[in-house]
Coordinates of C-alpha atoms in Angstrom, one line a residue:
Chain A
M2 CA 17.0 9.6 -16.6
A3 CA 17.9 6.2 -18.0
E4 CA 17.7 4.2 -14.8
M5 CA 15.6 4.2 -11.7
L6 CA 17.3 6.5 -9.1
E7 CA 17.5 5.2 -5.6
I8 CA 18.2 7.4 -2.5
R9 CA 18.6 6.7 1.2
W10 CA 18.3 9.3 3.9
H11 CA 19.9 8.8 7.4
G12 CA 18.8 11.0 10.2
R13 CA 17.7 11.0 13.8
G14 CA 14.1 11.1 14.8
G15 CA 13.0 14.7 14.7
Q16 CA 15.6 15.9 12.1
G17 CA 13.1 15.4 9.2
A18 CA 14.6 12.5 7.2
K19 CA 11.2 11.2 6.5
T20 CA 9.8 14.6 5.6
A21 CA 12.8 15.2 3.2
A22 CA 12.0 12.0 1.4
L23 CA 8.3 12.9 1.2
L24 CA 9.0 16.5 0.0
L25 CA 11.4 15.2 -2.7
A26 CA 8.9 12.6 -3.9
E27 CA 6.1 15.2 -4.1
A28 CA 8.3 17.7 -6.0
A29 CA 9.5 15.0 -8.4
A30 CA 5.9 13.8 -9.0
A31 CA 4.9 17.4 -9.7
V32 CA 7.4 17.5 -12.6
G33 CA 6.1 14.3 -14.0
K34 CA 8.4 11.7 -12.5
Y35 CA 7.3 8.3 -11.0
V36 CA 8.2 8.4 -7.3
Q37 CA 8.3 6.4 -4.1
A38 CA 9.1 7.7 -0.6
F39 CA 8.9 5.4 2.4
P40 CA 10.5 5.3 5.8
E41 CA 12.0 2.3 7.5
Y42 CA 9.9 2.0 10.6
G43 CA 11.5 1.0 13.9
P44 CA 10.7 2.2 17.4
E45 CA 9.9 5.9 16.8
R46 CA 11.8 8.0 19.3
M47 CA 13.2 11.5 19.1
G48 CA 17.0 11.2 18.6
A49 CA 17.0 7.5 17.5
P50 CA 18.7 6.7 14.1
V51 CA 16.0 6.6 11.3
V52 CA 16.3 5.7 7.6
S53 CA 14.0 6.7 4.7
Y54 CA 14.1 6.0 1.0
N55 CA 13.2 7.4 -2.4
R56 CA 12.9 5.8 -5.8
I57 CA 12.5 8.2 -8.8
S58 CA 12.1 7.1 -12.4
D59 CA 10.7 8.2 -15.8
K60 CA 8.8 4.8 -15.9
P61 CA 6.3 3.4 -13.5
I62 CA 7.9 1.8 -10.4
T63 CA 6.4 -1.6 -9.2
I64 CA 9.1 -2.8 -6.8
H65 CA 8.0 -2.6 -3.2
S66 CA 11.0 -3.8 -1.2
A67 CA 13.5 -1.8 0.7
V68 CA 16.2 0.1 -1.2
Q69 CA 19.4 -2.1 -1.0
F70 CA 21.8 -0.3 -3.4
P71 CA 21.2 3.4 -3.3
R72 CA 23.4 5.6 -5.6
F73 CA 22.7 8.7 -3.4
V74 CA 22.9 8.8 0.4
A75 CA 22.1 11.8 2.5
V76 CA 23.4 12.0 6.1
L77 CA 21.5 14.5 8.2
D78 CA 23.6 13.9 11.3
P79 CA 27.4 13.8 11.1
S80 CA 27.6 12.2 14.6
F81 CA 26.8 8.9 12.8
I82 CA 30.2 8.7 11.3
G83 CA 31.9 5.6 12.8
A84 CA 28.7 4.4 14.4
I85 CA 26.6 3.6 11.3
D86 CA 27.9 2.4 7.9
F87 CA 26.0 4.6 5.6
T88 CA 28.0 3.5 2.7
A89 CA 26.3 0.1 2.8
G90 CA 25.2 -1.0 -0.6
I91 CA 26.5 2.1 -2.4
P92 CA 27.9 1.5 -5.9
K93 CA 31.3 2.8 -7.0
S94 CA 29.4 5.7 -8.8
G95 CA 27.7 6.5 -5.5
V96 CA 27.3 10.0 -4.1
L97 CA 27.3 11.0 -0.4
L98 CA 25.8 14.2 0.9
I99 CA 27.0 14.9 4.5
N100 CA 25.6 17.6 6.8
S101 CA 28.9 18.8 8.3
S102 CA 31.0 21.9 8.7
D103 CA 34.1 19.8 7.7
S104 CA 35.5 19.6 4.2
S105 CA 34.8 16.5 2.1
N106 CA 38.5 15.4 2.5
V107 CA 38.2 15.5 6.3
I108 CA 35.0 13.5 6.1
R109 CA 36.7 10.9 3.8
Q110 CA 39.5 10.4 6.3
R111 CA 37.1 10.2 9.3
M112 CA 35.0 7.6 7.4
Q113 CA 38.2 5.8 6.1
L114 CA 36.5 5.9 2.7
R115 CA 38.9 4.1 0.3
C116 CA 36.8 4.3 -2.9
D117 CA 37.9 7.4 -4.8
T118 CA 35.1 7.1 -7.3
I119 CA 32.4 7.7 -4.6
K120 CA 31.7 11.4 -4.5
V121 CA 31.4 13.2 -1.2
Y122 CA 29.7 16.6 -0.8
T123 CA 29.6 18.4 2.5
L124 CA 27.5 21.3 3.6
D125 CA 26.7 22.7 7.0
A126 CA 22.9 22.2 6.7
S127 CA 22.3 22.7 10.4
Q128 CA 24.0 26.1 10.3
I129 CA 22.2 27.1 7.1
S130 CA 18.9 26.1 8.8
Q131 CA 19.7 27.9 12.0
A132 CA 20.6 31.1 10.1
T133 CA 17.6 31.1 7.7
I134 CA 14.8 29.3 9.7
G135 CA 16.0 29.9 13.2
R136 CA 16.1 26.2 14.0
P137 CA 18.7 23.5 13.4
I138 CA 16.4 21.2 11.4
P139 CA 18.6 20.2 8.4
N140 CA 16.1 18.5 6.2
T141 CA 15.1 21.2 3.8
P142 CA 18.7 22.4 3.0
M143 CA 19.6 18.7 2.5
L144 CA 16.6 18.4 0.1
G145 CA 18.1 21.3 -1.9
A146 CA 21.5 19.6 -1.9
M147 CA 20.0 16.3 -3.0
V148 CA 18.2 18.0 -6.0
A149 CA 21.5 19.7 -7.0
A150 CA 23.4 16.4 -6.7
T151 CA 20.9 14.3 -8.6
G152 CA 19.8 16.9 -11.1
I153 CA 16.3 15.4 -11.2
M154 CA 14.7 18.9 -11.5
G155 CA 15.6 22.6 -11.5
I156 CA 15.8 24.7 -8.4
E157 CA 12.8 26.8 -9.4
E158 CA 10.6 23.7 -9.8
L159 CA 11.7 22.5 -6.4
L160 CA 11.1 25.8 -4.7
L161 CA 7.6 26.2 -6.3
D162 CA 6.4 22.8 -5.1
T163 CA 8.0 22.9 -1.7
R164 CA 6.5 26.3 -1.1
N165 CA 3.0 24.9 -1.9
R166 CA 3.6 22.0 0.6
L167 CA 5.0 24.2 3.4
E168 CA 2.2 26.7 3.0
K169 CA -0.2 23.9 3.9
K170 CA 2.0 22.7 6.8
F171 CA 2.8 26.1 8.3
R172 CA -0.4 28.1 7.8
G173 CA 0.0 31.6 9.3
R174 CA 3.8 31.3 9.8
P175 CA 5.1 32.9 6.5
E176 CA 8.6 33.6 8.0
L177 CA 9.2 29.8 8.3
I178 CA 8.3 29.4 4.6
E179 CA 10.6 32.2 3.4
G180 CA 13.4 30.9 5.6
N181 CA 13.0 27.4 4.1
M182 CA 13.2 28.8 0.6
V183 CA 16.4 30.6 1.3
A184 CA 17.8 27.5 3.0
I185 CA 17.0 25.3 0.1
T186 CA 18.6 27.7 -2.4
Q187 CA 21.8 28.2 -0.3
A188 CA 22.3 24.4 0.0
Y189 CA 21.6 23.9 -3.7
E190 CA 24.2 26.5 -4.6
E191 CA 26.7 25.1 -2.1
V192 CA 26.6 21.7 -3.8
Q193 CA 26.8 23.2 -7.2
R194 CA 30.0 25.0 -6.2
Q195 CA 31.6 21.8 -5.2
Chain B
M4 CA -16.4 9.7 -20.1
A5 CA -13.4 11.0 -22.1
M6 CA -13.6 14.2 -20.0
A7 CA -13.3 12.2 -16.8
L8 CA -10.2 10.5 -18.2
E9 CA -8.6 13.8 -19.0
A10 CA -9.5 15.4 -15.8
Q11 CA -7.7 12.9 -13.6
K12 CA -5.1 14.5 -11.4
T13 CA -1.8 12.7 -10.8
T14 CA -0.4 13.4 -7.3
A15 CA 2.0 11.8 -4.8
L16 CA 0.1 10.2 -1.9
T17 CA 0.7 7.6 0.7
G18 CA -1.6 4.5 0.7
N19 CA -3.4 5.9 3.8
E20 CA -3.9 9.3 2.1
A21 CA -5.2 7.6 -1.1
A22 CA -7.7 5.6 1.0
A23 CA -8.8 8.7 3.0
T24 CA -9.2 10.6 -0.3
A25 CA -11.5 7.9 -1.6
L26 CA -13.5 8.0 1.6
R27 CA -13.8 11.8 1.3
Q28 CA -15.1 11.6 -2.3
I29 CA -17.5 8.7 -1.4
E30 CA -18.6 10.9 1.6
P31 CA -20.4 8.2 3.7
D32 CA -23.2 9.3 6.0
V33 CA -21.5 7.8 9.0
V34 CA -18.0 6.7 9.9
A35 CA -17.5 5.0 13.3
A36 CA -14.0 4.3 14.5
Y37 CA -11.9 3.6 17.5
P38 CA -9.3 6.4 17.4
I39 CA -6.3 4.7 19.1
T40 CA -3.8 2.2 17.8
P41 CA -4.1 -0.2 16.0
Q42 CA -6.4 2.3 14.1
T43 CA -5.0 3.5 10.8
E44 CA -4.1 7.0 9.6
I45 CA -7.0 6.6 7.2
V46 CA -9.5 7.4 9.9
Q47 CA -7.3 10.1 11.4
L48 CA -7.1 11.9 8.1
F49 CA -10.8 11.4 7.5
S50 CA -11.6 12.9 10.9
T51 CA -9.8 16.1 9.8
F52 CA -12.0 16.2 6.7
V53 CA -15.0 16.1 9.0
S54 CA -13.7 18.8 11.3
D55 CA -12.7 21.0 8.4
G56 CA -16.2 20.7 7.0
L57 CA -15.1 19.0 3.7
V58 CA -17.6 16.2 4.3
K59 CA -21.0 16.1 6.0
T60 CA -20.3 12.7 7.5
E61 CA -21.3 12.1 11.1
F62 CA -18.1 10.8 12.8
A63 CA -18.6 8.6 15.8
A64 CA -15.5 8.0 18.0
V65 CA -16.3 4.8 19.9
E66 CA -14.5 2.9 22.6
S67 CA -13.3 -0.2 20.7
E68 CA -13.2 -1.9 17.3
H69 CA -16.0 -4.2 18.5
S70 CA -18.1 -1.1 19.0
A71 CA -16.9 0.5 15.8
M72 CA -18.3 -2.4 13.8
S73 CA -21.4 -2.5 15.9
A74 CA -22.1 1.2 15.4
T75 CA -21.4 0.9 11.6
I76 CA -23.8 -2.0 11.4
G77 CA -26.4 -0.1 13.3
A78 CA -26.1 3.0 11.1
A79 CA -26.2 0.9 8.0
A80 CA -29.2 -1.0 9.1
A81 CA -30.9 2.4 9.7
G82 CA -30.3 3.2 6.1
A83 CA -27.1 5.1 6.2
R84 CA -24.0 4.5 4.0
A85 CA -21.6 3.6 6.8
M86 CA -17.9 2.9 6.9
T87 CA -15.1 2.2 9.2
A88 CA -11.4 1.2 8.9
T89 CA -9.1 -1.0 10.9
S90 CA -5.9 -3.1 11.0
S91 CA -4.3 -6.1 12.7
N92 CA -5.6 -6.7 16.3
G93 CA -8.4 -4.2 15.7
L94 CA -9.8 -6.4 13.0
A95 CA -9.4 -9.4 15.4
F96 CA -11.4 -7.6 18.0
M97 CA -14.2 -7.0 15.5
W98 CA -14.5 -10.7 14.8
E99 CA -18.0 -11.4 16.3
M100 CA -19.4 -8.4 14.5
L101 CA -17.9 -9.2 11.1
Y102 CA -20.1 -12.3 10.9
I103 CA -23.1 -10.3 12.0
A104 CA -22.5 -7.7 9.3
A105 CA -22.3 -10.4 6.7
G106 CA -25.2 -12.4 8.1
L107 CA -27.5 -9.4 8.2
R108 CA -26.5 -8.6 4.6
I109 CA -25.3 -5.1 5.6
P110 CA -23.2 -3.5 2.7
I111 CA -20.3 -1.9 4.7
V112 CA -17.1 -1.0 3.0
M113 CA -14.0 -1.2 5.2
P114 CA -10.4 -0.4 4.3
V115 CA -8.1 -2.7 6.2
V116 CA -4.3 -2.1 6.5
N117 CA -2.8 -5.6 6.6
R118 CA -0.6 -6.0 9.7
A119 CA 0.6 -9.0 11.7
L120 CA -1.4 -10.3 14.7
S121 CA 0.2 -10.6 18.2
A122 CA 2.0 -12.5 19.8
P123 CA 4.8 -11.8 19.6
I124 CA 3.9 -8.1 19.4
N125 CA 4.6 -6.8 15.9
I126 CA 3.1 -3.8 14.0
H127 CA 4.4 -4.6 10.5
C128 CA 2.9 -6.1 7.4
D129 CA 1.5 -9.5 6.9
H130 CA -1.9 -10.9 5.9
S131 CA -2.7 -12.8 9.1
D132 CA -5.5 -10.3 10.0
T133 CA -7.7 -10.5 6.9
M134 CA -6.8 -14.1 6.0
G135 CA -8.1 -15.0 9.5
A136 CA -11.4 -13.3 8.5
R137 CA -11.6 -15.0 5.1
D138 CA -14.6 -17.1 6.1
A139 CA -16.6 -14.4 7.8
G140 CA -18.7 -13.8 4.7
W141 CA -17.1 -10.6 3.6
I142 CA -15.9 -10.0 0.1
Q143 CA -12.2 -9.4 0.2
I144 CA -10.2 -7.3 -2.3
Y145 CA -6.4 -7.0 -2.0
S146 CA -4.6 -4.0 -3.5
E147 CA -1.1 -4.0 -4.9
N148 CA -0.4 -0.3 -4.4
A149 CA -2.0 3.0 -3.4
Q150 CA -3.7 3.5 -6.8
E151 CA -5.4 0.1 -6.5
M152 CA -6.5 0.9 -3.0
Y153 CA -8.2 4.1 -4.2
D154 CA -9.7 2.4 -7.2
N155 CA -10.9 -0.7 -5.3
L156 CA -12.5 1.3 -2.5
I157 CA -14.6 3.3 -5.0
Q158 CA -15.7 0.1 -6.8
A159 CA -16.4 -1.6 -3.5
V160 CA -19.2 0.8 -2.7
R161 CA -21.1 -0.2 -5.8
I162 CA -20.4 -3.9 -5.4
A163 CA -21.5 -4.0 -1.7
E164 CA -24.6 -2.0 -2.3
H165 CA -25.7 -3.8 -5.4
P166 CA -29.2 -5.3 -4.8
E167 CA -27.9 -8.7 -6.1
V168 CA -25.1 -8.7 -3.5
L169 CA -25.7 -6.7 -0.3
L170 CA -22.6 -8.0 1.4
P171 CA -19.8 -6.2 3.3
I172 CA -16.4 -5.7 1.7
M173 CA -12.9 -5.3 3.1
V174 CA -10.4 -3.7 0.8
T175 CA -6.8 -4.1 1.9
I176 CA -3.4 -2.6 1.5
D177 CA -0.1 -3.8 2.9
G178 CA 0.8 -2.2 6.2
F179 CA 3.6 0.4 6.1
I180 CA 4.9 -0.8 2.7
I181 CA 1.9 0.8 1.0
S182 CA 0.0 2.5 3.9
H183 CA 3.0 4.7 4.8
G184 CA 4.8 4.7 1.4
M185 CA 4.2 7.6 -1.0
E186 CA 3.6 6.9 -4.7
N187 CA 2.0 8.5 -7.7
V188 CA -1.8 8.2 -7.6
E189 CA -4.3 9.4 -10.3
L190 CA -7.3 10.8 -8.6
L191 CA -10.7 11.2 -10.2
Q192 CA -12.6 14.4 -9.7
D193 CA -14.9 14.6 -6.6
Q194 CA -18.0 14.9 -8.7
V195 CA -17.0 11.9 -11.0
V196 CA -16.7 9.7 -7.9
R197 CA -19.9 11.0 -6.4
D198 CA -21.8 10.2 -9.7
F199 CA -20.1 6.8 -9.9
V200 CA -21.1 5.6 -6.4
G201 CA -24.5 7.4 -6.7
E202 CA -27.0 8.0 -4.0
Y203 CA -27.5 5.1 -1.6
H204 CA -30.9 3.5 -0.9
F205 CA -30.7 0.5 1.5
P206 CA -33.7 -1.6 0.5
Y207 CA -34.7 -2.4 4.1
P208 CA -33.9 0.7 6.3
L209 CA -35.1 0.5 9.9
L210 CA -35.9 4.2 9.9
D211 CA -38.5 3.7 7.2
I212 CA -41.3 3.7 9.9
E213 CA -44.0 3.4 7.2
H214 CA -42.8 -0.1 6.7
P215 CA -41.8 -1.5 10.1
K216 CA -39.4 -4.5 10.0
T217 CA -37.0 -6.5 12.1
I218 CA -33.4 -6.9 11.3
G219 CA -31.5 -9.7 13.1
P220 CA -34.3 -11.7 14.7
L221 CA -34.0 -15.2 16.1
T222 CA -34.0 -18.0 13.5
L223 CA -33.4 -21.5 14.8
Q224 CA -33.7 -24.8 13.1
D225 CA -36.6 -23.4 11.0
F226 CA -34.9 -20.7 8.9
Y227 CA -31.2 -20.2 9.8
F228 CA -30.1 -22.7 7.2
E229 CA -32.1 -20.9 4.4
H230 CA -30.5 -17.5 5.4
K231 CA -27.0 -19.0 5.2
R232 CA -27.7 -20.5 1.8
E233 CA -29.0 -17.1 0.6
Q234 CA -25.8 -15.6 1.9
A235 CA -23.7 -18.1 -0.1
E236 CA -25.7 -17.4 -3.2
A237 CA -25.2 -13.7 -2.8
M238 CA -21.5 -14.3 -2.7
Q239 CA -21.8 -16.4 -5.9
R240 CA -23.8 -13.6 -7.6
S241 CA -21.2 -11.0 -6.6
K242 CA -18.9 -12.4 -9.2
A243 CA -20.9 -11.1 -12.1
V244 CA -21.4 -7.8 -10.3
I245 CA -17.7 -7.3 -9.6
T246 CA -17.0 -7.8 -13.3
V247 CA -19.7 -5.3 -14.4
I248 CA -18.5 -2.7 -12.0
A249 CA -14.9 -3.2 -13.0
D250 CA -15.9 -2.5 -16.6
D251 CA -17.9 0.6 -15.6
F252 CA -14.9 1.8 -13.6
A253 CA -12.5 1.1 -16.5
R254 CA -14.6 3.4 -18.8
L255 CA -14.3 6.1 -16.2
S256 CA -10.7 5.8 -15.3
G257 CA -8.9 3.9 -18.0
R258 CA -7.9 1.3 -15.4
Q259 CA -9.2 -2.2 -15.9
Y260 CA -9.4 -4.7 -13.0
G261 CA -10.2 -8.5 -12.9
F262 CA -10.4 -11.2 -10.3
V263 CA -6.8 -12.0 -11.2
E264 CA -4.1 -10.1 -13.1
C265 CA -1.9 -12.1 -15.4
Y266 CA 1.6 -10.6 -15.9
K267 CA 3.7 -11.9 -18.8
M268 CA 1.9 -15.2 -18.6
K269 CA 2.0 -15.6 -22.4
G270 CA 4.4 -18.4 -23.2
A271 CA 5.2 -18.9 -19.5
K272 CA 6.2 -22.4 -18.4
Y273 CA 6.3 -21.6 -14.7
A274 CA 4.8 -18.9 -12.5
L275 CA 4.2 -17.5 -9.1
V276 CA 0.8 -16.7 -7.6
V277 CA 0.9 -13.8 -5.2
L278 CA -1.3 -11.0 -3.7
G279 CA -0.7 -7.5 -2.3
S280 CA 2.4 -5.3 -2.7
T281 CA 4.7 -8.3 -3.3
A282 CA 3.1 -8.6 -6.7
G283 CA 4.8 -5.4 -7.7
T284 CA 8.2 -6.6 -6.6
A285 CA 7.6 -9.9 -8.4
K286 CA 6.7 -8.0 -11.6
Y287 CA 10.1 -6.3 -11.4
V288 CA 11.8 -9.7 -11.1
V289 CA 9.7 -11.2 -14.0
D290 CA 10.9 -8.3 -16.2
E291 CA 14.6 -9.1 -15.3
L292 CA 14.1 -12.9 -15.8
R293 CA 12.3 -12.4 -19.1
Q294 CA 15.2 -10.3 -20.3
E295 CA 17.5 -13.2 -19.5
G296 CA 15.3 -15.5 -21.6
E297 CA 13.4 -17.2 -18.8
Q298 CA 9.9 -18.3 -19.5
C299 CA 8.2 -17.1 -16.3
G300 CA 5.1 -15.2 -15.4
L301 CA 3.0 -13.9 -12.5
V302 CA -0.6 -14.3 -11.5
K303 CA -1.8 -11.7 -9.0
I304 CA -5.0 -12.4 -7.0
R305 CA -7.1 -9.3 -6.6
V306 CA -10.3 -10.7 -5.3
F307 CA -9.8 -13.4 -2.7
R308 CA -13.5 -13.7 -1.6
P309 CA -15.3 -14.9 -3.6
F310 CA -12.3 -17.1 -4.5
P311 CA -11.4 -16.9 -8.2
G312 CA -11.0 -20.7 -8.7
P313 CA -12.0 -20.9 -12.4
E314 CA -10.0 -17.7 -13.2
L315 CA -6.9 -19.1 -11.6
C316 CA -7.2 -22.5 -13.4
K317 CA -7.5 -20.6 -16.7
A318 CA -4.5 -18.4 -15.9
L319 CA -2.4 -21.5 -15.0
A320 CA -3.7 -23.7 -17.9
D321 CA -0.3 -23.9 -19.7
I322 CA 2.0 -23.9 -16.7
K323 CA 4.1 -26.9 -15.6
A324 CA 4.9 -25.7 -12.0
V325 CA 3.7 -22.9 -9.8
G326 CA 4.9 -21.3 -6.6
I327 CA 2.0 -20.0 -4.4
M328 CA 3.0 -17.3 -2.0
D329 CA 1.4 -16.7 1.4
R330 CA 2.1 -13.8 3.7
S331 CA 0.4 -15.6 6.5
D332 CA 0.3 -19.1 7.8
S333 CA -2.9 -21.0 8.7
F334 CA -1.0 -23.5 10.9
S335 CA -3.0 -26.2 9.3
T336 CA 0.2 -28.0 8.3
Q337 CA -1.2 -28.0 4.8
G338 CA 0.3 -24.6 3.9
G339 CA -1.0 -21.0 3.9
P340 CA -4.6 -20.1 2.8
V341 CA -3.7 -19.0 -0.7
F342 CA -1.9 -22.3 -1.3
A343 CA -4.6 -24.5 0.1
E344 CA -7.4 -22.8 -1.9
T345 CA -5.4 -22.5 -5.2
K346 CA -4.5 -26.2 -4.9
A347 CA -8.1 -27.1 -4.2
A348 CA -9.2 -25.1 -7.3
L349 CA -6.6 -26.9 -9.5
Y350 CA -7.9 -30.3 -8.5
Q351 CA -10.8 -29.7 -10.9
A352 CA -8.6 -28.2 -13.6
S353 CA -7.6 -30.0 -16.9
N354 CA -4.0 -28.9 -16.4
Q355 CA -2.6 -29.6 -12.9
P356 CA 0.8 -28.0 -12.5
K357 CA 3.1 -29.0 -9.7
C358 CA 2.6 -26.7 -6.7
V359 CA 4.9 -25.4 -4.0
N360 CA 4.0 -23.1 -1.2
Y361 CA 6.1 -20.2 -0.1
I362 CA 5.4 -18.6 3.3
Y363 CA 7.2 -15.2 3.3
G364 CA 7.3 -11.8 4.8
L365 CA 5.7 -12.5 8.2
G366 CA 5.8 -9.6 10.6
G367 CA 7.1 -7.3 7.8
R368 CA 10.2 -9.3 6.9
D369 CA 11.4 -7.6 3.7
I370 CA 10.8 -9.6 0.5
E371 CA 13.6 -8.4 -1.7
P372 CA 14.0 -9.2 -5.4
S373 CA 16.7 -11.8 -4.8
L374 CA 14.3 -13.9 -2.7
I375 CA 11.6 -13.8 -5.4
R376 CA 14.3 -14.7 -8.0
Q377 CA 15.2 -17.7 -5.8
A378 CA 11.6 -18.8 -5.6
F379 CA 11.3 -18.5 -9.4
M380 CA 14.5 -20.6 -9.9
E381 CA 13.2 -23.3 -7.5
V382 CA 9.8 -23.4 -9.4
K383 CA 11.7 -23.7 -12.6
D384 CA 13.6 -26.7 -11.3
L385 CA 10.2 -28.2 -10.3
A386 CA 8.9 -27.6 -13.9
T387 CA 11.9 -29.1 -15.6
S388 CA 12.7 -32.1 -13.3
N389 CA 11.0 -35.2 -12.0
A390 CA 10.8 -33.7 -8.5
V391 CA 7.4 -33.9 -6.9
G392 CA 5.6 -30.7 -5.7
G393 CA 3.4 -30.1 -2.8
G394 CA 6.0 -28.9 -0.2
I395 CA 5.8 -25.9 2.1
R396 CA 8.9 -23.7 2.0
H397 CA 9.7 -20.6 4.1
L398 CA 11.3 -17.8 2.0
G399 CA 13.7 -15.4 3.8
V400 CA 13.6 -17.0 7.2
R401 CA 16.6 -17.9 9.4
E402 CA 17.2 -21.6 9.5

């Protein structure tokens, strides 16, 4: 990894955008990367638009301002299209990951995205989550998709670390942990296929 | 010692988690805290360590920050190693008791998450809270990131409790930017920290009933003045102690701390002086500017009380102009506290660079690299022109 990787997550309060950033940072730190994960704090309400960020690098990170030019952007809620400009600051080599059942071409048209060099991946993370975990919380599948798009680590490394984290969070609810593992794997493979 | 170095564990933690981990490893006898906002997550996390049986600390949930500091003072006077934590208006509400802790020479260590004071209501980062408490008689250590918070807290226990010092210490991190941001942190092993802080013996515990004594009696015109002079001398003596303990800690951790940190100051013609997380962002900008051939550097203040006047003069000895950054305003019309004190220290220096004050980041306003670059370019102008310094500028504010 030659340069510092910067990532922005868009979600609604309750969808787990903050948790996705934290889980990615923890997993990347576990494979020896330097990491940052931090949310942009506004009024915290269920359903309100929220943003969180990651920085990941092979070298120590000292910068402590908000991410302005993220190369990777994950959108956990497709209803943002038209309401929030989540391409703000993205370079021409940028990558968008959208939680949507639509194809990337449909999303491009709906967003009126003119820049051909920006890559758009779509995956139905809410449906994956519903089918595997039993709840439409799209953050862990989007985490799998982000790891596939960035290539910052392998799927096995991600699964191992995330399992450890979730085992602490969901003590006594093993079905949630197994469901999350399947969700992450499915999303990872979905992005790799595209 | 080499074993302690090897056994450090790198993990990803928020600033609050790093501070709570330090508290768990220090395992104070008593933690008293007001559990509702503006309390920090540090105490919330620590209370789970207590309820999970990870520490034997007695946790006292009190009804206000004023009471939290009072209870902490009481426990410490009885002979306990006692701590609390706070932020923003919570610190403001402790005000009366801050002076009493320092005046009684009670060695309390308190993490503070730097956040703005109301009004208008704001929960985000600036340094108004602890800068307002700068003359309360507490040692103040500012941390750039989660690692420094962890390291500074562990060192603070030894500094505060040192028989030559016996003063309370607040150790700060920037609210949200560091407190809620996750970063890599290298943790020492529990036993290594326990051995480093050692067992605590307050020299004058009230509970030593074999040797009855009074703490906090009335002293009027007869002795108050002598007590205050003693207090000032303890603050003076703390300088040598802070250095010795930083060296001890470096042998343990491989991480060396001073009163100030000079970053790329060799050959620098102009510089910024800054404290807290913005020092990290400024380092990033210095790296960029140095690559472009600019002769700039950065001086970060770590210890603000006692104020490192001689250290700053030395760091700025070859500088033509300096921008001094304040994340709070004193409303004195003479600039922020870091500016006023740095300028006062430079009055005695052999080299007197032109100075300009930058007030920035109030109420959590983001301080992005382009703003720091702008400050550097303005300071460069000052260094290379006939312009006179001394002004107060506001960085990143709407005009």
